[in-house]
Amino acid sequence: MTLLQGRELADAFDRSAAAYDRLVGANPGYHAHLRLAARRLGLPAGGAGSRVLDLGCGTGASTAALLRAAPQARITAVDASAGMLERARAKHWPPEVTFVHSSVETLAETGVTGPFDAAFAAYLVRNTADPDAVLAAVHGLLRPGGRLAVHEYALTGAPVHRAVWSTVCWGVVIPLGAAGPGGARLYRHLWRSVLGFDTAPALRDRLQRAGFDEVRIAPVTGWQRGIVHTFTAQRPAAAE
């Protein structure tokens, strides 16, 4: 199976947007894990005075998680799928939240520029055509000392976790996705993209190669333990 990329992937998300919240809501721990990842970003004082970039915001679940962790932050939430953004914008948000239709690669063309104090990328890096270029771009958008949290399907590499992931996908996720308006194609992509993506140690190393330091890996609970991890890192502070 060929993985979806670029416009083709955005179109698949567009077609699945109407049922996306219902499907991810059926995943035990999905929203709790996003909130945990947002707290791991470690924004002080409720985010007061902070500019935060929410990359791949989808229908706004990651944005809501950021607001819970940092209710005083100014959040710029971006996504390449117009359909997902339409769902996000239809929800109630404070004026400090702004939604932008853009891929990470075209942020400057849509007027999104740094420096940001923090960036949050939930389930995004794996879905980009060039993860190294994307992480380098995020590094450039952060101020020195700025924080990054990447919350991602990145398996440990153990056979048991690969088996659990495939069992859940083919037993639950893909059949549920097939019943929705977008069909099963996006969710077959999800299954295959995780198996072909970095292990957790490999993604840690990729972040370090992109120039981030203090890279840490933290697991989640439930059936996704060993399957989903939060990676926290920072752009090195400027030399004194």
PDB file of C-alpha atoms in Angstrom:
ATOM      1  CA  MET A   1       0.000   0.000   0.000  1.00  0.00           C
ATOM      2  CA  THR A   2       1.321   3.432  -0.971  1.00  0.00           C
ATOM      3  CA  LEU A   3       1.125   5.970   1.843  1.00  0.00           C
ATOM      4  CA  LEU A   4      -0.929   9.109   1.344  1.00  0.00           C
ATOM      5  CA  GLN A   5       1.021  12.353   1.221  1.00  0.00           C
ATOM      6  CA  GLY A   6       0.529  16.047   0.620  1.00  0.00           C
ATOM      7  CA  ARG A   7      -2.696  17.091  -1.071  1.00  0.00           C
ATOM      8  CA  GLU A   8      -3.908  13.504  -1.320  1.00  0.00           C
ATOM      9  CA  LEU A   9      -3.640  13.063   2.449  1.00  0.00           C
ATOM     10  CA  ALA A  10      -5.318  16.428   3.116  1.00  0.00           C
ATOM     11  CA  ASP A  11      -8.176  15.395   0.813  1.00  0.00           C
ATOM     12  CA  ALA A  12      -8.578  12.133   2.726  1.00  0.00           C
ATOM     13  CA  PHE A  13      -8.845  14.077   5.972  1.00  0.00           C
ATOM     14  CA  ASP A  14     -11.382  16.408   4.304  1.00  0.00           C
ATOM     15  CA  ARG A  15     -13.592  13.463   3.384  1.00  0.00           C
ATOM     16  CA  SER A  16     -13.352  11.934   6.864  1.00  0.00           C
ATOM     17  CA  ALA A  17     -13.765  15.171   8.851  1.00  0.00           C
ATOM     18  CA  ALA A  18     -17.490  14.761   9.531  1.00  0.00           C
ATOM     19  CA  ALA A  19     -16.960  11.512  11.440  1.00  0.00           C
ATOM     20  CA  TYR A  20     -13.477  12.151  12.802  1.00  0.00           C
ATOM     21  CA  ASP A  21     -14.449  13.416  16.266  1.00  0.00           C
ATOM     22  CA  ARG A  22     -16.776  10.479  16.801  1.00  0.00           C
ATOM     23  CA  LEU A  23     -14.128   7.971  15.787  1.00  0.00           C
ATOM     24  CA  VAL A  24     -11.270   9.354  17.891  1.00  0.00           C
ATOM     25  CA  GLY A  25     -13.697   9.846  20.778  1.00  0.00           C
ATOM     26  CA  ALA A  26     -14.221   6.086  20.788  1.00  0.00           C
ATOM     27  CA  ASN A  27     -10.496   5.590  21.402  1.00  0.00           C
ATOM     28  CA  PRO A  28      -9.985   5.141  25.166  1.00  0.00           C
ATOM     29  CA  GLY A  29      -7.567   7.726  26.460  1.00  0.00           C
ATOM     30  CA  TYR A  30      -7.292   9.770  23.245  1.00  0.00           C
ATOM     31  CA  HIS A  31      -8.270  13.139  24.733  1.00  0.00           C
ATOM     32  CA  ALA A  32      -6.680  12.426  28.117  1.00  0.00           C
ATOM     33  CA  HIS A  33      -3.382  11.619  26.410  1.00  0.00           C
ATOM     34  CA  LEU A  34      -3.502  14.869  24.426  1.00  0.00           C
ATOM     35  CA  ARG A  35      -4.084  16.815  27.642  1.00  0.00           C
ATOM     36  CA  LEU A  36      -1.190  14.980  29.283  1.00  0.00           C
ATOM     37  CA  ALA A  37       1.084  15.774  26.325  1.00  0.00           C
ATOM     38  CA  ALA A  38       0.086  19.451  26.460  1.00  0.00           C
ATOM     39  CA  ARG A  39       0.947  19.584  30.167  1.00  0.00           C
ATOM     40  CA  ARG A  40       4.294  17.993  29.392  1.00  0.00           C
ATOM     41  CA  LEU A  41       5.074  21.036  27.246  1.00  0.00           C
ATOM     42  CA  GLY A  42       5.646  22.765  30.587  1.00  0.00           C
ATOM     43  CA  LEU A  43       4.351  26.259  29.858  1.00  0.00           C
ATOM     44  CA  PRO A  44       4.618  28.386  33.019  1.00  0.00           C
ATOM     45  CA  ALA A  45       1.957  30.675  34.495  1.00  0.00           C
ATOM     46  CA  GLY A  46      -0.860  29.164  32.485  1.00  0.00           C
ATOM     47  CA  GLY A  47       0.863  30.268  29.291  1.00  0.00           C
ATOM     48  CA  ALA A  48       0.563  33.979  30.122  1.00  0.00           C
ATOM     49  CA  GLY A  49       2.488  36.001  27.553  1.00  0.00           C
ATOM     50  CA  SER A  50       3.317  32.923  25.464  1.00  0.00           C
ATOM     51  CA  ARG A  51       2.801  32.392  21.733  1.00  0.00           C
ATOM     52  CA  VAL A  52       2.093  28.737  21.018  1.00  0.00           C
ATOM     53  CA  LEU A  53       1.943  27.013  17.634  1.00  0.00           C
ATOM     54  CA  ASP A  54      -0.432  24.049  17.341  1.00  0.00           C
ATOM     55  CA  LEU A  55       0.708  22.086  14.288  1.00  0.00           C
ATOM     56  CA  GLY A  56      -1.747  19.702  12.627  1.00  0.00           C
ATOM     57  CA  CYS A  57      -4.615  20.821  14.865  1.00  0.00           C
ATOM     58  CA  GLY A  58      -7.241  18.801  12.977  1.00  0.00           C
ATOM     59  CA  THR A  59     -10.714  19.356  14.390  1.00  0.00           C
ATOM     60  CA  GLY A  60      -9.275  21.136  17.421  1.00  0.00           C
ATOM     61  CA  ALA A  61      -8.672  18.328  19.929  1.00  0.00           C
ATOM     62  CA  SER A  62      -5.028  19.303  20.371  1.00  0.00           C
ATOM     63  CA  THR A  63      -6.017  22.980  20.569  1.00  0.00           C
ATOM     64  CA  ALA A  64      -8.462  22.193  23.380  1.00  0.00           C
ATOM     65  CA  ALA A  65      -5.751  20.249  25.179  1.00  0.00           C
ATOM     66  CA  LEU A  66      -3.382  23.209  24.920  1.00  0.00           C
ATOM     67  CA  LEU A  67      -6.055  25.560  26.264  1.00  0.00           C
ATOM     68  CA  ARG A  68      -6.613  23.278  29.231  1.00  0.00           C
ATOM     69  CA  ALA A  69      -2.881  23.288  30.015  1.00  0.00           C
ATOM     70  CA  ALA A  70      -2.203  26.944  29.173  1.00  0.00           C
ATOM     71  CA  PRO A  71      -5.466  28.917  29.172  1.00  0.00           C
ATOM     72  CA  GLN A  72      -3.719  32.293  28.912  1.00  0.00           C
ATOM     73  CA  ALA A  73      -1.561  31.465  25.892  1.00  0.00           C
ATOM     74  CA  ARG A  74      -2.085  32.902  22.415  1.00  0.00           C
ATOM     75  CA  ILE A  75      -2.494  29.865  20.199  1.00  0.00           C
ATOM     76  CA  THR A  76      -2.061  29.714  16.433  1.00  0.00           C
ATOM     77  CA  ALA A  77      -3.569  26.421  15.242  1.00  0.00           C
ATOM     78  CA  VAL A  78      -2.791  25.258  11.712  1.00  0.00           C
ATOM     79  CA  ASP A  79      -3.827  22.352   9.527  1.00  0.00           C
ATOM     80  CA  ALA A  80      -3.551  21.437   5.852  1.00  0.00           C
ATOM     81  CA  SER A  81      -7.088  20.004   5.713  1.00  0.00           C
ATOM     82  CA  ALA A  82      -9.821  22.562   5.046  1.00  0.00           C
ATOM     83  CA  GLY A  83     -12.469  20.055   6.126  1.00  0.00           C
ATOM     84  CA  MET A  84     -10.864  19.435   9.500  1.00  0.00           C
ATOM     85  CA  LEU A  85     -10.401  23.170  10.062  1.00  0.00           C
ATOM     86  CA  GLU A  86     -14.040  23.827   9.255  1.00  0.00           C
ATOM     87  CA  ARG A  87     -14.980  21.462  12.080  1.00  0.00           C
ATOM     88  CA  ALA A  88     -12.481  23.106  14.410  1.00  0.00           C
ATOM     89  CA  ARG A  89     -13.630  26.654  13.700  1.00  0.00           C
ATOM     90  CA  ALA A  90     -17.267  25.708  14.332  1.00  0.00           C
ATOM     91  CA  LYS A  91     -16.468  25.067  17.994  1.00  0.00           C
ATOM     92  CA  HIS A  92     -16.358  27.724  20.701  1.00  0.00           C
ATOM     93  CA  TRP A  93     -12.944  29.301  21.242  1.00  0.00           C
ATOM     94  CA  PRO A  94     -11.614  32.341  23.111  1.00  0.00           C
ATOM     95  CA  PRO A  95     -10.270  35.213  20.990  1.00  0.00           C
ATOM     96  CA  GLU A  96      -6.679  34.198  21.740  1.00  0.00           C
ATOM     97  CA  VAL A  97      -7.065  31.178  19.426  1.00  0.00           C
ATOM     98  CA  THR A  98      -6.512  31.657  15.693  1.00  0.00           C
ATOM     99  CA  PHE A  99      -6.945  28.986  13.006  1.00  0.00           C
ATOM    100  CA  VAL A 100      -4.907  29.019   9.793  1.00  0.00           C
ATOM    101  CA  HIS A 101      -5.282  26.772   6.740  1.00  0.00           C
ATOM    102  CA  SER A 102      -1.716  25.779   5.947  1.00  0.00           C
ATOM    103  CA  SER A 103       0.765  22.949   5.888  1.00  0.00           C
ATOM    104  CA  VAL A 104       3.879  23.315   7.997  1.00  0.00           C
ATOM    105  CA  GLU A 105       5.891  23.759   4.826  1.00  0.00           C
ATOM    106  CA  THR A 106       3.863  26.803   3.709  1.00  0.00           C
ATOM    107  CA  LEU A 107       3.414  28.643   7.007  1.00  0.00           C
ATOM    108  CA  ALA A 108       5.377  31.706   5.918  1.00  0.00           C
ATOM    109  CA  GLU A 109       3.162  32.049   2.820  1.00  0.00           C
ATOM    110  CA  THR A 110       0.076  32.254   5.059  1.00  0.00           C
ATOM    111  CA  GLY A 111       1.611  34.866   7.350  1.00  0.00           C
ATOM    112  CA  VAL A 112       2.551  32.566  10.248  1.00  0.00           C
ATOM    113  CA  THR A 113       5.985  33.626  11.472  1.00  0.00           C
ATOM    114  CA  GLY A 114       7.937  33.255  14.685  1.00  0.00           C
ATOM    115  CA  PRO A 115       9.286  33.464  17.139  1.00  0.00           C
ATOM    116  CA  PHE A 116       6.982  31.203  19.135  1.00  0.00           C
ATOM    117  CA  ASP A 117       7.568  30.269  22.751  1.00  0.00           C
ATOM    118  CA  ALA A 118       6.366  26.727  22.198  1.00  0.00           C
ATOM    119  CA  ALA A 119       5.074  24.342  19.549  1.00  0.00           C
ATOM    120  CA  PHE A 120       2.822  21.301  19.872  1.00  0.00           C
ATOM    121  CA  ALA A 121       2.635  18.658  17.143  1.00  0.00           C
ATOM    122  CA  ALA A 122       0.163  15.832  17.764  1.00  0.00           C
ATOM    123  CA  TYR A 123       0.125  12.993  15.215  1.00  0.00           C
ATOM    124  CA  LEU A 124       1.710  15.254  12.603  1.00  0.00           C
ATOM    125  CA  VAL A 125       5.370  14.442  11.958  1.00  0.00           C
ATOM    126  CA  ARG A 126       4.652  10.901  10.755  1.00  0.00           C
ATOM    127  CA  ASN A 127       2.255  12.284   8.130  1.00  0.00           C
ATOM    128  CA  THR A 128       4.714  14.684   6.496  1.00  0.00           C
ATOM    129  CA  ALA A 129       6.666  13.923   3.325  1.00  0.00           C
ATOM    130  CA  ASP A 130       9.949  15.149   4.833  1.00  0.00           C
ATOM    131  CA  PRO A 131       9.963  14.928   8.648  1.00  0.00           C
ATOM    132  CA  ASP A 132      13.501  16.280   8.882  1.00  0.00           C
ATOM    133  CA  ALA A 133      12.611  19.420   6.919  1.00  0.00           C
ATOM    134  CA  VAL A 134       9.472  19.914   9.014  1.00  0.00           C
ATOM    135  CA  LEU A 135      11.352  19.626  12.303  1.00  0.00           C
ATOM    136  CA  ALA A 136      14.022  22.013  11.018  1.00  0.00           C
ATOM    137  CA  ALA A 137      11.270  24.494  10.112  1.00  0.00           C
ATOM    138  CA  VAL A 138       9.728  24.195  13.581  1.00  0.00           C
ATOM    139  CA  HIS A 139      13.155  24.692  15.142  1.00  0.00           C
ATOM    140  CA  GLY A 140      13.472  27.923  13.186  1.00  0.00           C
ATOM    141  CA  LEU A 141      10.062  29.154  14.329  1.00  0.00           C
ATOM    142  CA  LEU A 142      10.893  28.808  18.032  1.00  0.00           C
ATOM    143  CA  ARG A 143      12.728  31.398  20.065  1.00  0.00           C
ATOM    144  CA  PRO A 144      15.980  30.281  21.718  1.00  0.00           C
ATOM    145  CA  GLY A 145      14.896  28.201  24.684  1.00  0.00           C
ATOM    146  CA  GLY A 146      11.470  27.583  23.101  1.00  0.00           C
ATOM    147  CA  ARG A 147       9.790  24.281  23.884  1.00  0.00           C
ATOM    148  CA  LEU A 148       8.466  21.554  21.594  1.00  0.00           C
ATOM    149  CA  ALA A 149       6.175  18.622  22.342  1.00  0.00           C
ATOM    150  CA  VAL A 150       5.683  15.966  19.671  1.00  0.00           C
ATOM    151  CA  HIS A 151       2.896  13.538  20.532  1.00  0.00           C
ATOM    152  CA  GLU A 152       3.067  10.672  18.094  1.00  0.00           C
ATOM    153  CA  TYR A 153       2.464   7.051  17.210  1.00  0.00           C
ATOM    154  CA  ALA A 154       6.062   5.844  17.534  1.00  0.00           C
ATOM    155  CA  LEU A 155       6.361   2.198  18.480  1.00  0.00           C
ATOM    156  CA  THR A 156       9.031   0.885  20.818  1.00  0.00           C
ATOM    157  CA  GLY A 157      10.153  -1.584  18.153  1.00  0.00           C
ATOM    158  CA  ALA A 158       9.086  -4.586  20.220  1.00  0.00           C
ATOM    159  CA  PRO A 159       7.122  -7.192  18.223  1.00  0.00           C
ATOM    160  CA  VAL A 160       4.321  -7.205  20.783  1.00  0.00           C
ATOM    161  CA  HIS A 161       3.585  -3.522  20.210  1.00  0.00           C
ATOM    162  CA  ARG A 162       3.538  -3.951  16.440  1.00  0.00           C
ATOM    163  CA  ALA A 163       1.114  -6.844  16.905  1.00  0.00           C
ATOM    164  CA  VAL A 164      -1.171  -4.887  19.244  1.00  0.00           C
ATOM    165  CA  TRP A 165      -1.239  -1.957  16.827  1.00  0.00           C
ATOM    166  CA  SER A 166      -2.201  -4.127  13.844  1.00  0.00           C
ATOM    167  CA  THR A 167      -4.811  -6.012  15.843  1.00  0.00           C
ATOM    168  CA  VAL A 168      -6.514  -2.807  17.011  1.00  0.00           C
ATOM    169  CA  CYS A 169      -6.385  -1.250  13.549  1.00  0.00           C
ATOM    170  CA  TRP A 170      -7.867  -4.206  11.679  1.00  0.00           C
ATOM    171  CA  GLY A 171     -10.261  -5.187  14.453  1.00  0.00           C
ATOM    172  CA  VAL A 172     -11.600  -1.730  15.349  1.00  0.00           C
ATOM    173  CA  VAL A 173     -10.175   1.361  13.641  1.00  0.00           C
ATOM    174  CA  ILE A 174     -10.376   0.373   9.976  1.00  0.00           C
ATOM    175  CA  PRO A 175     -13.873  -1.179  10.209  1.00  0.00           C
ATOM    176  CA  LEU A 176     -15.189   1.915  12.023  1.00  0.00           C
ATOM    177  CA  GLY A 177     -13.509   4.177   9.491  1.00  0.00           C
ATOM    178  CA  ALA A 178     -15.017   2.206   6.620  1.00  0.00           C
ATOM    179  CA  ALA A 179     -18.490   2.933   7.986  1.00  0.00           C
ATOM    180  CA  GLY A 180     -17.887   6.692   7.871  1.00  0.00           C
ATOM    181  CA  PRO A 181     -18.223   9.149   4.994  1.00  0.00           C
ATOM    182  CA  GLY A 182     -14.555   9.021   4.050  1.00  0.00           C
ATOM    183  CA  GLY A 183     -14.256   5.250   3.938  1.00  0.00           C
ATOM    184  CA  ALA A 184     -11.389   3.149   5.209  1.00  0.00           C
ATOM    185  CA  ARG A 185      -8.568   4.567   3.083  1.00  0.00           C
ATOM    186  CA  LEU A 186      -7.366   7.136   5.629  1.00  0.00           C
ATOM    187  CA  TYR A 187      -7.348   4.534   8.402  1.00  0.00           C
ATOM    188  CA  ARG A 188      -5.472   1.974   6.329  1.00  0.00           C
ATOM    189  CA  HIS A 189      -2.938   4.747   5.792  1.00  0.00           C
ATOM    190  CA  LEU A 190      -2.843   5.284   9.570  1.00  0.00           C
ATOM    191  CA  TRP A 191      -2.091   1.605  10.157  1.00  0.00           C
ATOM    192  CA  ARG A 192       0.666   1.394   7.576  1.00  0.00           C
ATOM    193  CA  SER A 193       2.204   4.800   8.362  1.00  0.00           C
ATOM    194  CA  VAL A 194       2.785   3.861  11.996  1.00  0.00           C
ATOM    195  CA  LEU A 195       4.426   0.555  11.116  1.00  0.00           C
ATOM    196  CA  GLY A 196       6.722   2.305   8.644  1.00  0.00           C
ATOM    197  CA  PHE A 197       7.592   5.292  10.821  1.00  0.00           C
ATOM    198  CA  ASP A 198      10.352   5.819  13.376  1.00  0.00           C
ATOM    199  CA  THR A 199      10.527   3.832  16.542  1.00  0.00           C
ATOM    200  CA  ALA A 200      10.512   5.982  19.655  1.00  0.00           C
ATOM    201  CA  PRO A 201      14.343   5.948  19.946  1.00  0.00           C
ATOM    202  CA  ALA A 202      14.675   6.804  16.244  1.00  0.00           C
ATOM    203  CA  LEU A 203      12.336   9.790  16.575  1.00  0.00           C
ATOM    204  CA  ARG A 204      14.306  10.996  19.588  1.00  0.00           C
ATOM    205  CA  ASP A 205      17.449  10.830  17.471  1.00  0.00           C
ATOM    206  CA  ARG A 206      15.701  12.657  14.614  1.00  0.00           C
ATOM    207  CA  LEU A 207      14.777  15.502  16.968  1.00  0.00           C
ATOM    208  CA  GLN A 208      18.361  15.760  18.130  1.00  0.00           C
ATOM    209  CA  ARG A 209      19.620  15.884  14.535  1.00  0.00           C
ATOM    210  CA  ALA A 210      17.178  18.739  13.892  1.00  0.00           C
ATOM    211  CA  GLY A 211      19.014  20.773  16.536  1.00  0.00           C
ATOM    212  CA  PHE A 212      16.815  20.188  19.583  1.00  0.00           C
ATOM    213  CA  ASP A 213      18.288  19.354  22.954  1.00  0.00           C
ATOM    214  CA  GLU A 214      16.960  18.026  26.261  1.00  0.00           C
ATOM    215  CA  VAL A 215      14.935  15.488  24.273  1.00  0.00           C
ATOM    216  CA  ARG A 216      12.866  13.263  26.534  1.00  0.00           C
ATOM    217  CA  ILE A 217      10.459  10.383  25.773  1.00  0.00           C
ATOM    218  CA  ALA A 218       7.403   9.777  27.949  1.00  0.00           C
ATOM    219  CA  PRO A 219       4.872   6.953  27.500  1.00  0.00           C
ATOM    220  CA  VAL A 220       1.102   6.973  27.833  1.00  0.00           C
ATOM    221  CA  THR A 221      -1.164   4.564  29.665  1.00  0.00           C
ATOM    222  CA  GLY A 222      -3.654   1.942  28.531  1.00  0.00           C
ATOM    223  CA  TRP A 223      -3.496  -0.156  25.369  1.00  0.00           C
ATOM    224  CA  GLN A 224      -1.390   2.551  23.678  1.00  0.00           C
ATOM    225  CA  ARG A 225       1.529   2.125  26.074  1.00  0.00           C
ATOM    226  CA  GLY A 226       4.516   1.283  23.902  1.00  0.00           C
ATOM    227  CA  ILE A 227       2.652   2.632  20.855  1.00  0.00           C
ATOM    228  CA  VAL A 228       2.146   6.356  21.561  1.00  0.00           C
ATOM    229  CA  HIS A 229       4.816   8.560  23.147  1.00  0.00           C
ATOM    230  CA  THR A 230       5.283  12.230  23.937  1.00  0.00           C
ATOM    231  CA  PHE A 231       8.642  13.709  22.992  1.00  0.00           C
ATOM    232  CA  THR A 232       9.601  16.951  24.710  1.00  0.00           C
ATOM    233  CA  ALA A 233      12.552  19.038  23.595  1.00  0.00           C
ATOM    234  CA  GLN A 234      13.761  22.598  23.341  1.00  0.00           C
ATOM    235  CA  ARG A 235      15.618  24.820  20.942  1.00  0.00           C
ATOM    236  CA  PRO A 236      18.921  25.506  22.698  1.00  0.00           C
ATOM    237  CA  ALA A 237      19.028  28.820  24.511  1.00  0.00           C
ATOM    238  CA  ALA A 238      21.203  31.523  23.006  1.00  0.00           C
ATOM    239  CA  ALA A 239      24.766  31.525  24.252  1.00  0.00           C
ATOM    240  CA  GLU A 240      25.442  34.213  26.842  1.00  0.00           C
TER     241      GLU A 240
END
